[in-house]
């Protein structure tokens, strides 16, 4: 059982014993992640130690179907887990979130050849294989905007061969399998290909030196005559299929950052007493006002996120029409998290800018959420289009 104080911020979202156990497991990992966070951020290094902890804890199989040995977590449970992990190390949570989200998407849509999917699942459960997608390219930008991949797929001798370059390949050096989107040569068809990451012709161009989320090591992926397995062709039916609920792995990471900032800020406010006051700053009206604003942001963001995840899990017949709500959940939660971190820093004051404290890292990391898909202007466009139909 979680301790009473530890449960205050999360217990309204824990609905059963299974969820409580998941949160407890994630919280234990998050506490261990904290030992590595500052170094990971400073050096922009991949969090291999944290990844090993995830593997040892059996977390890589969380989204694998039960029939293939996994825990088959729901979208709601995914949000619970990632929100906790991000309070320990946000970069680790985001990189792991891609693994969970991609796997959940394949699991829910079940458009792959079942034997191929089964083989992948067994490798994840039995060998701790790590998975991600590689979609973004310099020429296409955000893949949610519909750009056509410049990466090509050819089939000269009965084997699919890929050539091209991808950007933002999160956790590249830790991946065992990569799902690569490419255009089939001589056609306008776009397809997904499953690629083994340890083969010749695959290289990472180490260019990742960013303001925030430095530990994700989202480097460029170079593909030169790489063998691949065709797993899915994108056609009109696919594009009009289920909306990308799997992208809801993104907002809980940023909410987790905000929760970590909130905890630090409130502890500071309750303990810091300048010699100009007869009490801690937590009793100062303008500080209390900022704490109240912070709470409002997190209540709004988290309830939006969890309620939409719950609807996805419980109302399968309505999933097809949930694109606007899913996009809105990311928009509301991430922007609430950004405001909450800003308010936390205002509570702490100028020292929040010092690298002796974690706030400046929270500030940098949380802003990366603005650039994860779907971005805000696309969300507003989608919502407007739905309203005007």
Short mmCIF file of C-alpha atoms in Angstrom, two decimals:
data_model
loop_
_atom_site.label_atom_id
_atom_site.label_comp_id
_atom_site.label_asym_id
_atom_site.label_seq_id
_atom_site.Cartn_x
_atom_site.Cartn_y
_atom_site.Cartn_z
CA UNK A 1 0.00 0.00 0.00
CA UNK A 2 1.13 3.55 -0.72
CA UNK A 3 1.77 5.68 2.34
CA UNK A 4 -1.01 8.17 3.12
CA UNK A 5 1.03 11.27 2.27
CA UNK A 6 2.29 9.71 -0.95
CA UNK A 7 -1.25 8.86 -2.05
CA UNK A 8 -2.76 12.32 -1.62
CA UNK A 9 -2.06 13.49 -5.15
CA UNK A 10 -2.83 10.21 -6.94
CA UNK A 11 -5.42 8.26 -4.98
CA UNK A 12 -8.43 9.85 -6.67
CA UNK A 13 -7.22 8.26 -9.91
CA UNK A 14 -6.42 4.80 -8.52
CA UNK A 15 -9.60 2.77 -8.90
CA UNK A 16 -8.62 -0.78 -7.98
CA UNK A 17 -5.94 -3.01 -6.49
CA UNK A 18 -4.32 -3.75 -9.85
CA UNK A 19 -3.84 -0.04 -10.52
CA UNK A 20 -2.48 0.52 -7.02
CA UNK A 21 0.10 -2.21 -7.55
CA UNK A 22 1.13 -0.73 -10.91
CA UNK A 23 1.55 2.72 -9.35
CA UNK A 24 3.57 1.28 -6.48
CA UNK A 25 5.91 -0.53 -8.88
CA UNK A 26 6.33 2.60 -10.99
CA UNK A 27 6.92 4.79 -7.95
CA UNK A 28 9.67 2.49 -6.68
CA UNK A 29 11.43 2.73 -10.05
CA UNK A 30 10.99 6.51 -10.15
CA UNK A 31 12.73 6.87 -6.80
CA UNK A 32 15.69 4.91 -8.13
CA UNK A 33 15.75 6.92 -11.37
CA UNK A 34 16.33 10.13 -9.39
CA UNK A 35 19.89 9.06 -8.60
CA UNK A 36 20.80 9.33 -12.30
CA UNK A 37 18.67 12.24 -13.51
CA UNK A 38 21.08 15.17 -13.11
CA UNK A 39 23.92 13.34 -14.85
CA UNK A 40 21.69 12.14 -17.69
CA UNK A 41 20.52 15.70 -18.29
CA UNK A 42 23.94 17.30 -18.01
CA UNK A 43 25.68 14.87 -20.36
CA UNK A 44 22.71 14.27 -22.70
CA UNK A 45 23.36 10.57 -22.27
CA UNK A 46 21.02 7.66 -22.79
CA UNK A 47 19.72 6.39 -19.41
CA UNK A 48 20.96 2.82 -19.79
CA UNK A 49 20.86 2.18 -16.02
CA UNK A 50 17.21 3.23 -15.90
CA UNK A 51 16.39 1.11 -18.95
CA UNK A 52 17.96 -1.88 -17.23
CA UNK A 53 15.77 -1.23 -14.19
CA UNK A 54 12.66 -1.19 -16.40
CA UNK A 55 13.71 -4.51 -17.89
CA UNK A 56 14.47 -6.10 -14.52
CA UNK A 57 11.07 -4.98 -13.22
CA UNK A 58 9.30 -6.63 -16.17
CA UNK A 59 7.97 -3.32 -17.46
CA UNK A 60 8.74 -3.84 -21.15
CA UNK A 61 5.90 -6.37 -21.39
CA UNK A 62 3.25 -4.17 -19.77
CA UNK A 63 1.40 -3.52 -23.04
CA UNK A 64 1.86 -7.03 -24.49
CA UNK A 65 -1.41 -9.00 -24.71
CA UNK A 66 -1.96 -11.48 -21.90
CA UNK A 67 -2.15 -14.31 -24.44
CA UNK A 68 1.51 -13.66 -25.27
CA UNK A 69 2.70 -13.34 -21.69
CA UNK A 70 2.22 -9.62 -21.07
CA UNK A 71 0.08 -7.62 -18.65
CA UNK A 72 -2.07 -5.95 -21.35
CA UNK A 73 -2.40 -2.66 -19.49
CA UNK A 74 -5.17 -0.29 -20.51
CA UNK A 75 -4.69 3.27 -21.73
CA UNK A 76 -5.76 4.53 -18.30
CA UNK A 77 -3.14 2.33 -16.64
CA UNK A 78 -0.50 3.50 -19.09
CA UNK A 79 -1.21 7.09 -18.00
CA UNK A 80 -0.90 6.11 -14.33
CA UNK A 81 2.45 4.37 -14.87
CA UNK A 82 4.10 7.05 -16.99
CA UNK A 83 2.96 9.88 -14.72
CA UNK A 84 4.78 8.16 -11.86
CA UNK A 85 7.94 7.28 -13.80
CA UNK A 86 8.30 10.85 -15.06
CA UNK A 87 8.56 12.13 -11.50
CA UNK A 88 11.83 10.23 -11.29
CA UNK A 89 13.26 10.90 -14.74
CA UNK A 90 11.20 12.44 -17.52
CA UNK A 91 13.50 11.42 -20.39
CA UNK A 92 13.34 7.78 -19.33
CA UNK A 93 9.56 7.95 -19.03
CA UNK A 94 9.16 9.52 -22.47
CA UNK A 95 11.46 7.03 -24.20
CA UNK A 96 9.75 4.12 -22.48
CA UNK A 97 6.38 5.67 -23.27
CA UNK A 98 7.09 5.39 -26.99
CA UNK A 99 7.74 1.66 -26.55
CA UNK A 100 4.48 1.18 -24.64
CA UNK A 101 2.41 3.42 -26.90
CA UNK A 102 3.61 1.89 -30.17
CA UNK A 103 2.99 -1.61 -28.87
CA UNK A 104 -0.46 -0.67 -27.57
CA UNK A 105 -1.37 0.79 -30.97
CA UNK A 106 -0.42 -2.42 -32.79
CA UNK A 107 -2.22 -4.48 -30.16
CA UNK A 108 -5.45 -2.51 -30.34
CA UNK A 109 -5.69 -2.28 -34.13
CA UNK A 110 -4.41 -5.82 -34.84
CA UNK A 111 -3.71 -5.11 -38.53
CA UNK A 112 -0.35 -6.93 -38.61
CA UNK A 113 0.13 -10.54 -39.59
CA UNK A 114 -0.58 -12.29 -36.29
CA UNK A 115 2.52 -14.48 -36.39
CA UNK A 116 4.75 -11.43 -36.87
CA UNK A 117 3.04 -9.66 -33.98
CA UNK A 118 3.27 -12.76 -31.78
CA UNK A 119 6.99 -13.11 -32.51
CA UNK A 120 7.59 -9.47 -31.59
CA UNK A 121 5.59 -9.82 -28.36
CA UNK A 122 7.48 -12.93 -27.31
CA UNK A 123 10.81 -11.20 -27.91
CA UNK A 124 9.64 -8.30 -25.74
CA UNK A 125 8.48 -10.57 -22.90
CA UNK A 126 11.28 -13.15 -23.04
CA UNK A 127 14.24 -11.05 -24.20
CA UNK A 128 13.26 -7.52 -23.08
CA UNK A 129 13.31 -6.27 -26.67
CA UNK A 130 12.85 -2.49 -26.94
CA UNK A 131 10.65 -0.98 -29.67
CA UNK A 132 10.01 2.40 -31.25
CA UNK A 133 8.85 3.98 -34.48
CA UNK A 134 10.94 6.08 -36.87
CA UNK A 135 8.62 8.31 -38.86
CA UNK A 136 9.81 11.91 -38.85
CA UNK A 137 12.14 13.12 -41.62
CA UNK A 138 13.86 16.41 -42.44
CA UNK A 139 11.65 16.82 -45.52
CA UNK A 140 8.33 15.85 -43.92
CA UNK A 141 8.38 17.38 -40.45
CA UNK A 142 5.66 16.24 -38.04
CA UNK A 143 4.24 12.95 -39.43
CA UNK A 144 0.77 13.75 -38.04
CA UNK A 145 0.51 16.42 -40.73
CA UNK A 146 0.57 13.81 -43.48
CA UNK A 147 3.94 14.32 -45.15
CA UNK A 148 5.08 11.64 -47.63
CA UNK A 149 8.25 9.81 -46.51
CA UNK A 150 11.39 10.35 -48.57
CA UNK A 151 12.69 7.05 -47.18
CA UNK A 152 12.17 4.40 -49.86
CA UNK A 153 11.40 0.69 -49.85
CA UNK A 154 12.29 -1.55 -52.78
CA UNK A 155 11.85 -5.27 -53.34
CA UNK A 156 14.41 -6.29 -55.98
CA UNK A 157 14.92 -9.95 -55.05
CA UNK A 158 11.97 -10.83 -52.87
CA UNK A 159 13.38 -8.95 -49.87
CA UNK A 160 12.37 -5.48 -48.79
CA UNK A 161 15.27 -3.01 -48.71
CA UNK A 162 15.07 0.43 -47.05
CA UNK A 163 17.11 3.55 -47.74
CA UNK A 164 16.67 6.94 -46.12
CA UNK A 165 17.05 9.13 -43.07
CA UNK A 166 14.82 9.61 -40.05
CA UNK A 167 14.98 12.26 -37.33
CA UNK A 168 13.93 12.12 -33.65
CA UNK A 169 14.69 8.42 -33.21
CA UNK A 170 14.18 8.36 -29.46
CA UNK A 171 16.34 5.89 -27.49
CA UNK A 172 18.02 4.89 -30.76
CA UNK A 173 20.98 3.10 -29.19
CA UNK A 174 18.69 1.07 -26.91
CA UNK A 175 16.33 -0.19 -29.61
CA UNK A 176 16.09 -3.79 -30.76
CA UNK A 177 13.32 -3.23 -33.31
CA UNK A 178 12.32 -0.12 -35.24
CA UNK A 179 9.11 0.40 -37.20
CA UNK A 180 10.09 2.52 -40.19
CA UNK A 181 7.61 4.32 -42.43
CA UNK A 182 8.67 4.41 -46.09
CA UNK A 183 7.35 5.03 -49.59
CA UNK A 184 7.33 1.97 -51.85
CA UNK A 185 9.43 2.70 -54.93
CA UNK A 186 7.49 3.19 -58.16
CA UNK A 187 4.21 3.76 -56.32
CA UNK A 188 2.50 6.29 -54.10
CA UNK A 189 1.95 3.66 -51.41
CA UNK A 190 3.25 4.24 -47.90
CA UNK A 191 3.99 1.33 -45.59
CA UNK A 192 5.40 0.38 -42.21
CA UNK A 193 8.37 -1.97 -42.07
CA UNK A 194 9.77 -3.82 -39.06
CA UNK A 195 13.55 -3.51 -38.90
CA UNK A 196 16.03 -5.30 -36.67
CA UNK A 197 18.22 -2.60 -35.19
CA UNK A 198 21.45 -4.61 -34.96
CA UNK A 199 22.05 -5.19 -38.67
CA UNK A 200 24.56 -3.64 -41.04
CA UNK A 201 23.44 -0.50 -42.81
CA UNK A 202 21.89 1.08 -39.72
CA UNK A 203 23.66 4.00 -38.08
CA UNK A 204 22.82 6.82 -35.72
CA UNK A 205 23.99 10.33 -36.49
CA UNK A 206 24.61 11.76 -33.02
CA UNK A 207 23.17 15.27 -33.29
CA UNK A 208 20.98 15.42 -30.19
CA UNK A 209 21.94 18.52 -28.17
CA UNK A 210 18.73 20.15 -27.04
CA UNK A 211 17.33 22.45 -24.39
CA UNK A 212 15.22 19.78 -22.70
CA UNK A 213 14.58 16.03 -22.68
CA UNK A 214 18.29 15.61 -23.31
CA UNK A 215 18.38 12.02 -22.10
CA UNK A 216 16.01 10.76 -24.80
CA UNK A 217 18.90 10.84 -27.30
CA UNK A 218 16.50 11.34 -30.19
CA UNK A 219 19.23 11.16 -32.82
CA UNK A 220 19.00 10.82 -36.60
CA UNK A 221 18.65 7.30 -38.02
CA UNK A 222 20.50 6.46 -41.24
CA UNK A 223 19.28 3.49 -43.30
CA UNK A 224 21.47 2.16 -46.12
CA UNK A 225 20.27 -1.01 -47.88
CA UNK A 226 18.64 -2.30 -44.71
CA UNK A 227 16.53 -5.47 -44.80
CA UNK A 228 13.01 -5.16 -43.43
CA UNK A 229 9.67 -6.94 -43.07
CA UNK A 230 6.55 -5.31 -44.49
CA UNK A 231 3.98 -5.16 -41.69
CA UNK A 232 1.34 -2.67 -42.79
CA UNK A 233 0.34 -0.64 -45.84
CA UNK A 234 -1.28 2.74 -45.31
CA UNK A 235 -4.36 3.18 -47.45
CA UNK A 236 -7.55 5.20 -47.25
CA UNK A 237 -9.13 2.71 -44.86
CA UNK A 238 -6.16 2.89 -42.47
CA UNK A 239 -6.18 6.68 -42.40
CA UNK A 240 -9.85 6.69 -41.49
CA UNK A 241 -9.40 3.99 -38.84
CA UNK A 242 -8.90 4.31 -35.12
CA UNK A 243 -7.49 7.66 -33.97
CA UNK A 244 -4.02 7.58 -32.36
CA UNK A 245 -4.91 6.95 -28.73
CA UNK A 246 -1.41 5.55 -28.26
CA UNK A 247 -0.07 9.12 -28.40
CA UNK A 248 -1.68 9.64 -25.00
CA UNK A 249 1.55 8.24 -23.59
CA UNK A 250 2.98 11.75 -24.08
CA UNK A 251 0.95 14.03 -21.75
CA UNK A 252 1.35 12.00 -18.53
CA UNK A 253 5.10 12.42 -18.81
CA UNK A 254 4.76 16.20 -18.72
CA UNK A 255 2.15 16.04 -15.97
CA UNK A 256 4.65 13.94 -14.03
CA UNK A 257 7.24 16.70 -14.41
CA UNK A 258 4.71 19.20 -13.07
CA UNK A 259 3.87 16.96 -10.12
CA UNK A 260 7.56 16.70 -9.24
CA UNK A 261 7.89 20.49 -9.43
CA UNK A 262 4.76 20.91 -7.32
CA UNK A 263 6.13 18.64 -4.61
CA UNK A 264 9.44 20.52 -4.44
CA UNK A 265 7.74 23.93 -4.45
CA UNK A 266 5.28 23.10 -1.67
CA UNK A 267 8.00 21.57 0.49
CA UNK A 268 10.05 24.72 -0.03
CA UNK A 269 7.13 27.02 0.81
CA UNK A 270 6.40 25.13 4.03
CA UNK A 271 10.01 25.13 5.20
CA UNK A 272 11.51 28.42 3.99
CA UNK A 273 11.23 31.31 6.45
CA UNK A 274 13.22 34.45 5.64
CA UNK A 275 14.26 36.59 8.60
CA UNK A 276 11.77 39.23 7.46
CA UNK A 277 8.84 36.96 8.38
CA UNK A 278 7.68 35.32 11.62
CA UNK A 279 6.44 32.28 9.65
CA UNK A 280 7.21 30.23 6.50
CA UNK A 281 6.31 31.74 3.14
CA UNK A 282 3.48 29.19 2.82
CA UNK A 283 1.43 31.56 4.99
CA UNK A 284 1.98 34.55 2.70
CA UNK A 285 -1.21 35.36 0.71
CA UNK A 286 0.42 35.74 -2.72
CA UNK A 287 2.27 32.44 -2.26
CA UNK A 288 -0.98 30.72 -1.31
CA UNK A 289 -2.59 32.24 -4.37
CA UNK A 290 0.11 30.78 -6.60
CA UNK A 291 -0.26 27.37 -4.93
CA UNK A 292 -4.00 27.57 -5.57
CA UNK A 293 -3.42 28.40 -9.24
CA UNK A 294 -0.98 25.51 -9.48
CA UNK A 295 -3.55 23.11 -8.04
CA UNK A 296 -6.20 24.33 -10.48
CA UNK A 297 -3.93 23.69 -13.45
CA UNK A 298 -3.12 20.16 -12.34
CA UNK A 299 -6.72 19.32 -11.46
CA UNK A 300 -7.87 20.50 -14.88
CA UNK A 301 -5.11 18.80 -16.82
CA UNK A 302 -5.19 15.50 -14.97
CA UNK A 303 -8.96 15.09 -14.90
CA UNK A 304 -9.15 15.82 -18.62
CA UNK A 305 -6.41 13.30 -19.34
CA UNK A 306 -7.72 10.51 -17.14
CA UNK A 307 -11.37 10.90 -18.11
CA UNK A 308 -10.60 10.65 -21.82
CA UNK A 309 -8.32 7.65 -21.28
CA UNK A 310 -11.12 6.02 -19.27
CA UNK A 311 -13.63 6.69 -22.04
CA UNK A 312 -11.30 5.08 -24.59
CA UNK A 313 -10.97 1.95 -22.47
CA UNK A 314 -14.64 1.58 -21.58
CA UNK A 315 -16.52 2.71 -24.69
CA UNK A 316 -14.98 0.86 -27.64
CA UNK A 317 -17.87 1.67 -29.97
CA UNK A 318 -17.13 5.40 -29.67
CA UNK A 319 -13.36 5.14 -30.21
CA UNK A 320 -13.63 5.89 -33.92
CA UNK A 321 -14.98 9.38 -33.14
CA UNK A 322 -12.56 10.27 -30.33
CA UNK A 323 -9.77 11.99 -32.29
CA UNK A 324 -10.77 15.45 -31.10
CA UNK A 325 -10.96 14.39 -27.46
CA UNK A 326 -7.61 12.58 -27.61
CA UNK A 327 -5.94 15.59 -29.18
CA UNK A 328 -7.59 17.87 -26.63
CA UNK A 329 -6.36 15.72 -23.73
CA UNK A 330 -2.76 16.19 -24.83
CA UNK A 331 -3.24 19.92 -25.39
CA UNK A 332 -4.92 20.59 -22.03
CA UNK A 333 -2.63 18.37 -19.96
CA UNK A 334 0.66 19.57 -21.44
CA UNK A 335 -0.23 23.25 -21.27
CA UNK A 336 -1.47 22.81 -17.70
CA UNK A 337 1.83 21.13 -16.83
CA UNK A 338 3.82 24.01 -18.31
CA UNK A 339 1.83 26.56 -16.31
CA UNK A 340 2.19 24.46 -13.15
CA UNK A 341 5.98 24.33 -13.50
CA UNK A 342 6.09 28.09 -14.08
CA UNK A 343 4.02 28.67 -10.95
CA UNK A 344 6.26 26.33 -8.95
CA UNK A 345 9.25 28.43 -9.93
CA UNK A 346 7.46 31.65 -8.96
CA UNK A 347 6.76 30.16 -5.53
CA UNK A 348 10.43 29.30 -5.03
CA UNK A 349 11.73 32.54 -6.53
CA UNK A 350 15.08 33.30 -8.15
CA UNK A 351 16.86 30.27 -6.73
CA UNK A 352 14.66 28.11 -8.99
CA UNK A 353 16.95 29.16 -11.86
CA UNK A 354 20.00 27.64 -10.19
CA UNK A 355 21.32 24.28 -11.31
CA UNK A 356 21.62 23.42 -7.62
CA UNK A 357 17.86 22.83 -7.74
CA UNK A 358 15.79 20.71 -10.15
CA UNK A 359 13.38 23.45 -11.19
CA UNK A 360 15.39 24.72 -14.16
CA UNK A 361 15.48 21.15 -15.51
CA UNK A 362 11.72 20.82 -15.02
CA UNK A 363 11.33 24.13 -16.87
CA UNK A 364 13.39 22.94 -19.83
CA UNK A 365 11.95 19.43 -19.99
CA UNK A 366 8.28 20.35 -19.71
CA UNK A 367 8.47 22.66 -22.72
CA UNK A 368 9.37 19.79 -24.99
CA UNK A 369 5.75 18.71 -24.72
CA UNK A 370 4.73 21.57 -26.99
CA UNK A 371 6.64 19.92 -29.83
CA UNK A 372 5.45 16.35 -29.34
CA UNK A 373 2.52 15.29 -31.52
CA UNK A 374 -0.14 16.40 -31.91
CA UNK A 375 1.02 20.02 -31.72
CA UNK A 376 -1.37 22.68 -30.50
CA UNK A 377 -2.28 24.34 -33.80
CA UNK A 378 -3.17 20.96 -35.34
CA UNK A 379 -5.35 20.16 -32.33
CA UNK A 380 -7.23 23.43 -32.68
CA UNK A 381 -7.64 22.83 -36.43
CA UNK A 382 -9.05 19.35 -35.81
CA UNK A 383 -11.46 20.60 -33.15
CA UNK A 384 -12.64 23.45 -35.36
CA UNK A 385 -13.16 21.09 -38.28
CA UNK A 386 -15.27 18.78 -36.15
CA UNK A 387 -17.38 21.67 -34.91
CA UNK A 388 -17.96 23.00 -38.42
CA UNK A 389 -19.04 19.69 -39.97
#
